[in-house]
XYZ file of C-alpha atoms in Angstrom:
431
model
C 0.000 0.000 0.000
C 1.249 3.537 -0.728
C -0.547 5.622 1.870
C -1.839 5.066 5.348
C -4.295 7.803 6.260
C -6.353 8.428 9.406
C -9.280 6.204 8.360
C -6.963 3.302 7.643
C -5.164 4.029 10.889
C -8.348 3.808 12.950
C -9.523 0.628 11.253
C -6.224 -1.130 11.780
C -5.156 0.430 15.061
C -8.388 0.251 17.054
C -7.795 -3.350 18.112
C -4.726 -2.069 19.927
C -7.108 -0.334 22.359
C -8.609 -3.460 23.995
C -5.283 -5.302 23.790
C -3.609 -2.540 25.777
C -6.662 -2.215 28.014
C -6.176 -5.799 29.169
C -2.403 -5.390 29.511
C -2.467 -2.872 32.372
C -4.831 -4.899 34.584
C -2.762 -8.045 33.959
C 0.646 -6.546 34.598
C -0.079 -3.727 37.071
C -3.433 -4.230 38.797
C -3.499 -8.022 39.146
C -0.457 -8.426 41.460
C -1.704 -5.616 43.680
C -5.263 -7.013 43.681
C -4.245 -10.546 44.710
C -1.853 -9.260 47.389
C -4.301 -6.859 48.988
C -7.709 -8.448 48.381
C -6.758 -12.100 48.945
C -3.649 -11.759 51.098
C -1.384 -13.748 48.775
C 2.299 -13.376 49.849
C 4.427 -11.398 47.414
C 7.081 -14.098 47.023
C 4.489 -16.760 46.200
C 2.599 -14.449 43.880
C 5.816 -13.503 42.094
C 6.652 -17.185 41.538
C 3.226 -17.882 40.002
C 3.454 -14.850 37.733
C 6.975 -15.788 36.702
C 5.991 -19.363 35.836
C 2.869 -18.366 33.901
C 4.643 -15.654 31.945
C 7.605 -17.862 31.091
C 5.271 -20.572 29.794
C 3.437 -17.965 27.761
C 6.692 -16.580 26.384
C 7.845 -20.010 25.254
C 4.825 -20.543 23.002
C 5.040 -17.135 21.285
C 7.526 -18.225 18.563
C 5.218 -21.152 17.748
C 2.254 -18.790 17.555
C 4.304 -16.597 15.244
C 4.843 -19.533 12.919
C 1.122 -20.283 12.959
C 0.380 -16.635 12.173
C 2.663 -16.770 9.131
C 0.807 -19.810 7.812
C -2.540 -18.081 8.284
C -1.318 -14.948 6.508
C -0.149 -17.108 3.632
C -3.598 -18.697 3.435
C -5.772 -15.564 3.455
C -6.701 -12.459 5.405
C -9.983 -14.140 6.325
C -8.088 -16.991 7.962
C -6.173 -14.480 10.090
C -9.371 -12.687 11.093
C -11.110 -15.954 12.010
C -8.116 -16.960 14.103
C -8.300 -13.560 15.774
C -11.956 -14.059 16.664
C -11.198 -17.363 18.415
C -8.260 -15.796 20.241
C -10.452 -12.908 21.395
C -12.971 -15.329 22.907
C -10.248 -17.194 24.797
C -8.797 -13.933 26.042
C -12.111 -12.594 27.316
C -12.950 -15.801 29.190
C -9.600 -16.028 30.940
C -9.429 -12.324 31.778
C -12.880 -12.187 33.352
C -12.284 -15.204 35.584
C -8.853 -13.966 36.663
C -10.383 -10.990 38.431
C -13.258 -13.044 39.828
C -11.601 -16.329 40.865
C -14.268 -16.739 43.548
C -16.502 -18.045 40.763
C -14.207 -21.085 40.612
C -12.517 -21.483 44.016
C -12.579 -20.182 47.572
C -10.024 -17.301 47.636
C -9.292 -18.047 51.294
C -7.673 -21.333 50.198
C -4.491 -19.851 48.802
C -3.302 -23.120 47.283
C -6.440 -23.592 45.207
C -6.507 -19.889 44.378
C -2.954 -19.922 43.046
C -3.562 -23.047 40.964
C -6.671 -21.469 39.455
C -4.782 -18.219 38.855
C -1.952 -20.076 37.106
C -4.366 -21.886 34.768
C -6.322 -18.711 34.035
C -3.137 -16.747 33.428
C -2.005 -19.359 30.911
C -5.378 -19.186 29.145
C -5.449 -15.398 29.140
C -1.883 -15.024 27.961
C -2.440 -17.548 25.162
C -5.453 -15.638 23.831
C -3.620 -12.323 24.206
C -0.529 -13.608 22.397
C -2.505 -15.213 19.572
C -4.378 -11.998 18.874
C -1.416 -9.635 19.360
C 0.977 -11.514 17.070
C -1.570 -11.804 14.274
C -2.395 -8.087 14.557
C 1.235 -6.923 14.738
C 2.238 -9.103 11.784
C -0.604 -7.646 9.737
C 0.742 -4.128 10.353
C 4.341 -5.067 9.532
C 3.230 -6.574 6.224
C 1.582 -3.325 5.116
C 5.052 -2.040 4.204
C 6.150 1.529 3.460
C 9.179 3.647 4.347
C 10.393 4.460 7.883
C 7.907 7.306 8.236
C 4.947 5.160 7.171
C 6.037 2.249 9.355
C 6.161 4.672 12.261
C 2.631 5.885 11.463
C 1.279 2.336 11.314
C 2.814 1.486 14.674
C 1.822 4.895 15.997
C -1.861 4.313 15.265
C -1.770 0.919 16.953
C 0.138 2.117 19.997
C -1.762 5.401 20.197
C -5.049 3.528 20.338
C -3.422 1.236 22.860
C -2.612 4.155 25.114
C -6.247 5.257 25.030
C -7.068 1.743 26.204
C -4.524 1.949 28.989
C -5.951 5.270 30.164
C -9.401 3.710 30.331
C -8.004 0.695 32.179
C -6.294 2.965 34.688
C -9.453 4.832 35.676
C -12.377 2.450 35.093
C -11.549 -0.013 37.929
C -11.400 2.809 40.464
C -14.380 4.776 39.193
C -16.714 1.927 38.184
C -15.323 -1.268 39.716
C -13.971 -4.532 38.382
C -17.260 -5.824 36.871
C -17.543 -2.691 34.737
C -13.901 -3.058 33.711
C -14.446 -6.618 32.450
C -17.673 -5.688 30.648
C -16.103 -2.676 28.954
C -13.157 -4.780 27.847
C -15.508 -7.278 26.203
C -17.296 -4.552 24.255
C -14.034 -2.933 23.128
C -12.649 -6.285 22.030
C -15.626 -6.979 19.770
C -15.586 -3.474 18.275
C -11.835 -3.600 17.698
C -12.092 -6.911 15.866
C -14.938 -5.622 13.658
C -12.886 -2.560 12.688
C -9.908 -4.798 11.948
C -11.993 -6.692 9.383
C -12.342 -3.390 7.480
C -8.643 -2.449 7.668
C -6.257 -2.268 4.684
C -5.079 -5.754 3.837
C -1.454 -6.699 3.272
C -0.323 -8.399 0.117
C -0.818 -12.111 0.528
C 2.454 -13.665 1.634
C 4.060 -16.695 0.065
C 3.771 -19.851 2.116
C 6.665 -19.989 4.633
C 9.172 -22.807 4.539
C 8.233 -25.216 7.314
C 11.816 -26.033 8.273
C 13.106 -22.460 8.539
C 10.446 -19.924 9.335
C 10.582 -20.339 13.129
C 14.322 -19.782 13.549
C 14.884 -17.470 10.619
C 14.699 -14.199 12.618
C 17.474 -15.368 14.940
C 19.721 -15.878 11.896
C 19.499 -12.169 11.081
C 22.256 -10.213 12.866
C 20.307 -6.894 12.837
C 17.370 -8.593 14.531
C 19.578 -10.192 17.188
C 21.154 -6.834 17.992
C 17.829 -5.037 18.175
C 16.322 -7.826 20.280
C 19.156 -7.581 22.823
C 18.499 -3.853 23.263
C 14.758 -4.430 23.429
C 15.134 -6.990 26.231
C 17.355 -4.752 28.366
C 15.124 -1.744 27.882
C 11.972 -3.809 28.405
C 13.070 -5.101 31.800
C 13.896 -1.536 32.804
C 10.334 -0.476 31.916
C 8.609 -3.553 33.347
C 10.032 -3.223 36.880
C 8.375 0.154 37.657
C 5.168 -0.983 35.918
C 4.982 -3.907 38.356
C 5.789 -1.792 41.426
C 4.114 1.557 40.723
C 1.008 1.001 42.863
C 3.082 -0.223 45.800
C 5.287 2.874 45.472
C 2.334 5.239 45.294
C 0.450 3.637 48.175
C 3.295 3.033 50.619
C 6.251 5.265 49.716
C 4.275 8.355 48.728
C 1.237 7.504 50.894
C -0.914 9.182 48.303
C -4.706 9.124 48.675
C -6.377 6.262 46.827
C -8.397 8.822 44.870
C -5.173 10.033 43.221
C -4.166 6.641 41.798
C -6.189 7.085 38.580
C -4.596 10.521 38.174
C -1.071 9.081 38.308
C -1.742 6.300 35.832
C -4.077 8.361 33.651
C -1.670 11.295 33.331
C 1.204 8.966 32.494
C -0.643 7.292 29.646
C -2.408 10.422 28.364
C 0.929 12.181 27.994
C 2.427 9.054 26.407
C -0.369 9.035 23.821
C -0.025 12.768 23.217
C 3.738 12.386 22.759
C 3.471 10.035 19.776
C 3.075 12.818 17.148
C 6.080 14.567 18.707
C 8.186 11.411 18.493
C 7.155 10.942 14.855
C 8.438 14.465 14.136
C 11.647 13.744 16.049
C 12.131 10.588 13.954
C 12.122 12.645 10.765
C 15.003 14.709 12.172
C 17.061 12.178 14.156
C 16.042 8.799 12.769
C 14.451 5.904 14.632
C 17.405 4.628 16.676
C 18.752 7.996 17.850
C 15.255 9.142 18.763
C 14.796 6.017 20.872
C 18.101 6.734 22.629
C 16.797 10.205 23.445
C 13.706 8.694 25.036
C 15.820 6.347 27.155
C 17.973 9.245 28.365
C 14.911 11.232 29.359
C 13.523 8.254 31.318
C 16.738 7.942 33.330
C 16.723 11.629 34.256
C 13.098 11.510 35.382
C 13.352 8.314 37.459
C 16.530 9.524 39.160
C 14.483 12.434 40.476
C 11.670 10.130 41.638
C 14.137 8.188 43.801
C 14.379 11.144 46.190
C 10.630 11.315 46.810
C 8.810 10.180 49.922
C 5.595 10.637 51.898
C 3.684 13.750 50.891
C 5.266 14.065 47.440
C 2.156 13.072 45.522
C 1.948 16.335 43.555
C 5.614 16.309 42.430
C 5.101 12.699 41.425
C 2.415 13.856 38.999
C 5.174 15.768 37.192
C 7.266 12.590 37.147
C 4.327 10.706 35.640
C 3.914 13.311 32.906
C 7.606 13.464 31.977
C 8.108 9.705 32.096
C 4.926 9.307 30.039
C 6.427 11.501 27.335
C 9.642 9.475 27.412
C 7.831 6.130 27.210
C 6.201 7.250 23.972
C 9.488 6.450 22.258
C 9.451 2.892 23.645
C 5.957 2.307 22.325
C 6.503 3.359 18.720
C 10.152 3.284 17.734
C 11.329 -0.283 18.531
C 8.479 -1.866 16.566
C 9.117 0.526 13.670
C 12.794 -0.497 13.723
C 11.701 -4.138 13.678
C 9.381 -3.554 10.714
C 12.309 -1.977 8.886
C 14.528 -4.995 9.536
C 11.812 -7.315 8.225
C 11.388 -5.212 5.084
C 15.126 -4.844 4.392
C 15.616 -8.609 4.724
C 12.638 -9.331 2.451
C 11.135 -11.467 5.213
C 7.515 -10.247 5.103
C 6.247 -13.856 4.720
C 7.913 -14.543 8.068
C 6.696 -11.444 9.915
C 4.765 -13.616 12.360
C 7.951 -15.463 13.317
C 9.653 -12.134 14.027
C 6.792 -10.929 16.198
C 6.632 -14.288 17.919
C 10.219 -13.838 19.120
C 9.514 -10.139 19.814
C 6.583 -10.997 22.041
C 8.637 -13.766 23.644
C 11.100 -11.054 24.688
C 8.293 -8.813 25.931
C 6.850 -11.585 28.090
C 10.313 -12.510 29.357
C 10.806 -8.901 30.465
C 7.526 -8.888 32.359
C 8.167 -12.302 33.857
C 11.583 -11.302 35.146
C 10.242 -8.021 36.507
C 7.484 -9.679 38.548
C 9.314 -12.906 39.280
C 12.440 -11.201 40.586
C 11.366 -7.786 41.901
C 8.482 -9.018 44.061
C 10.356 -11.872 45.805
C 13.433 -9.680 46.338
C 11.278 -6.994 47.894
C 9.753 -9.627 50.164
C 13.225 -10.775 51.221
C 14.168 -7.164 51.925
C 11.315 -6.959 54.418
C 8.775 -5.090 52.345
C 5.127 -6.116 52.528
C 2.150 -4.115 51.235
C 1.307 -1.459 53.809
C 4.832 -1.365 55.272
C 5.984 1.772 57.122
C 9.433 0.569 58.167
C 12.144 2.897 56.818
C 14.403 0.113 55.522
C 11.528 -1.641 53.758
C 10.430 1.597 52.091
C 14.005 2.344 51.069
C 14.167 -1.069 49.407
C 10.948 -0.228 47.558
C 12.409 3.065 46.317
C 15.612 1.406 45.148
C 13.662 -1.268 43.267
C 11.215 1.206 41.722
C 13.660 3.983 40.783
C 17.346 3.014 40.898
C 17.164 -0.429 39.301
C 15.266 0.792 36.197
C 17.772 3.656 35.783
C 20.728 1.261 35.824
C 19.040 -1.024 33.307
C 18.078 1.904 31.052
C 21.676 3.122 30.986
C 22.867 -0.350 29.999
C 20.160 -0.504 27.310
C 21.181 2.907 25.976
C 24.826 1.887 25.728
C 23.764 -1.298 23.950
C 21.583 0.665 21.511
C 24.485 2.950 20.680
C 26.988 0.131 20.265
C 24.829 -2.542 18.620
C 22.396 -0.560 16.469
C 23.495 3.033 15.940
C 27.249 2.381 15.575
C 27.101 -1.185 14.281
C 28.664 -2.059 10.927
C 26.379 -2.471 7.945
C 24.282 -5.591 8.187
C 25.396 -8.621 6.271
C 23.169 -9.704 3.379
C 20.204 -11.807 4.495
C 20.826 -15.528 4.770
C 18.927 -17.093 1.859
C 16.201 -19.572 2.530
C 16.756 -23.111 1.373
C 15.236 -24.112 -1.955
C 13.143 -26.761 -0.280
C 9.481 -26.559 -1.217
C 6.861 -26.185 1.495
C 4.947 -29.424 2.177
């Protein structure tokens, strides 16, 4: 396709809204909800989240391969697959927040088993739908500016979903949150059926399509940076509510303001980052966003009780910085796929990409929560050493990881030698 205007952007990108809507409750609200509402210990909860997310991450490359086969068959096959995935996602998500429909929450063993099964179901539906949708966008093609617009529409809609997810649970309750998610999911899928359709891909080679992305040196370099940066972003996402409630001791009524402002500014920053890309390029613009994140979180590390209003400024500035994380890495990935001529294998690329995303989130929850528990922090803590541990985990650790990611981006992507020619696929015919 040669152009990608606003109408096309809405039709393709709208599904990103419910997908992002479900992401914030899963990765931010769920740990806090199970710890506070059901009294699940942080170390145990972290282990369950780590196990479920690792299992989910492991199947993403396989789902990417399946997505490639569906794209090679027809757009209708992809859309039908997406409808099934949406149903699985909705079922698992609803029961996760209301496990009392299945088990007695007071029996922590049964609760954690049910949560693990429901997490696996929810993550599977989420991954199936996300990979198919992301691959569709990557296969639409275009130059760096157009690839950025395609990703920008998807991620911009996603940020609207995150804003809704950040305020609806507090203002309307969990039942309303689940119901709204269901409606948005159906509407997003319907709009997707009307979106611009990529050129039908050739059938992928069965023996190579799964591992092909890892054979591309540019992809390996970008993936390494993405993992480092993703862990740096996932740690504060996991801990933000604990930080707000116990370190800042902010009123509960302000929690939607913190999350809402962060994501509203992130959404509003996307046009600015697209303009910056035209001047600096994708990789250097992303490095600028990382640098801004480090400066902002270093300031947050000095905050304590009563600093709720200054923290609003932190939320706004870090929201602007995170806009670069949302748009630019995926646009860089789409460029690598296009330059290698690997559009028929876009699903395999996004399978490994989502594997890395899930690994980041798994490590953030599976390591940060148990380590905080070992340091003496429990939800509601007022002990100075426990709160200091919370601040170090929420602020200092992400800064260190962001600096490492920035150095890696400079060394591996910005200053790397020209990529070697793509490794050719074998001449073996698909079965």
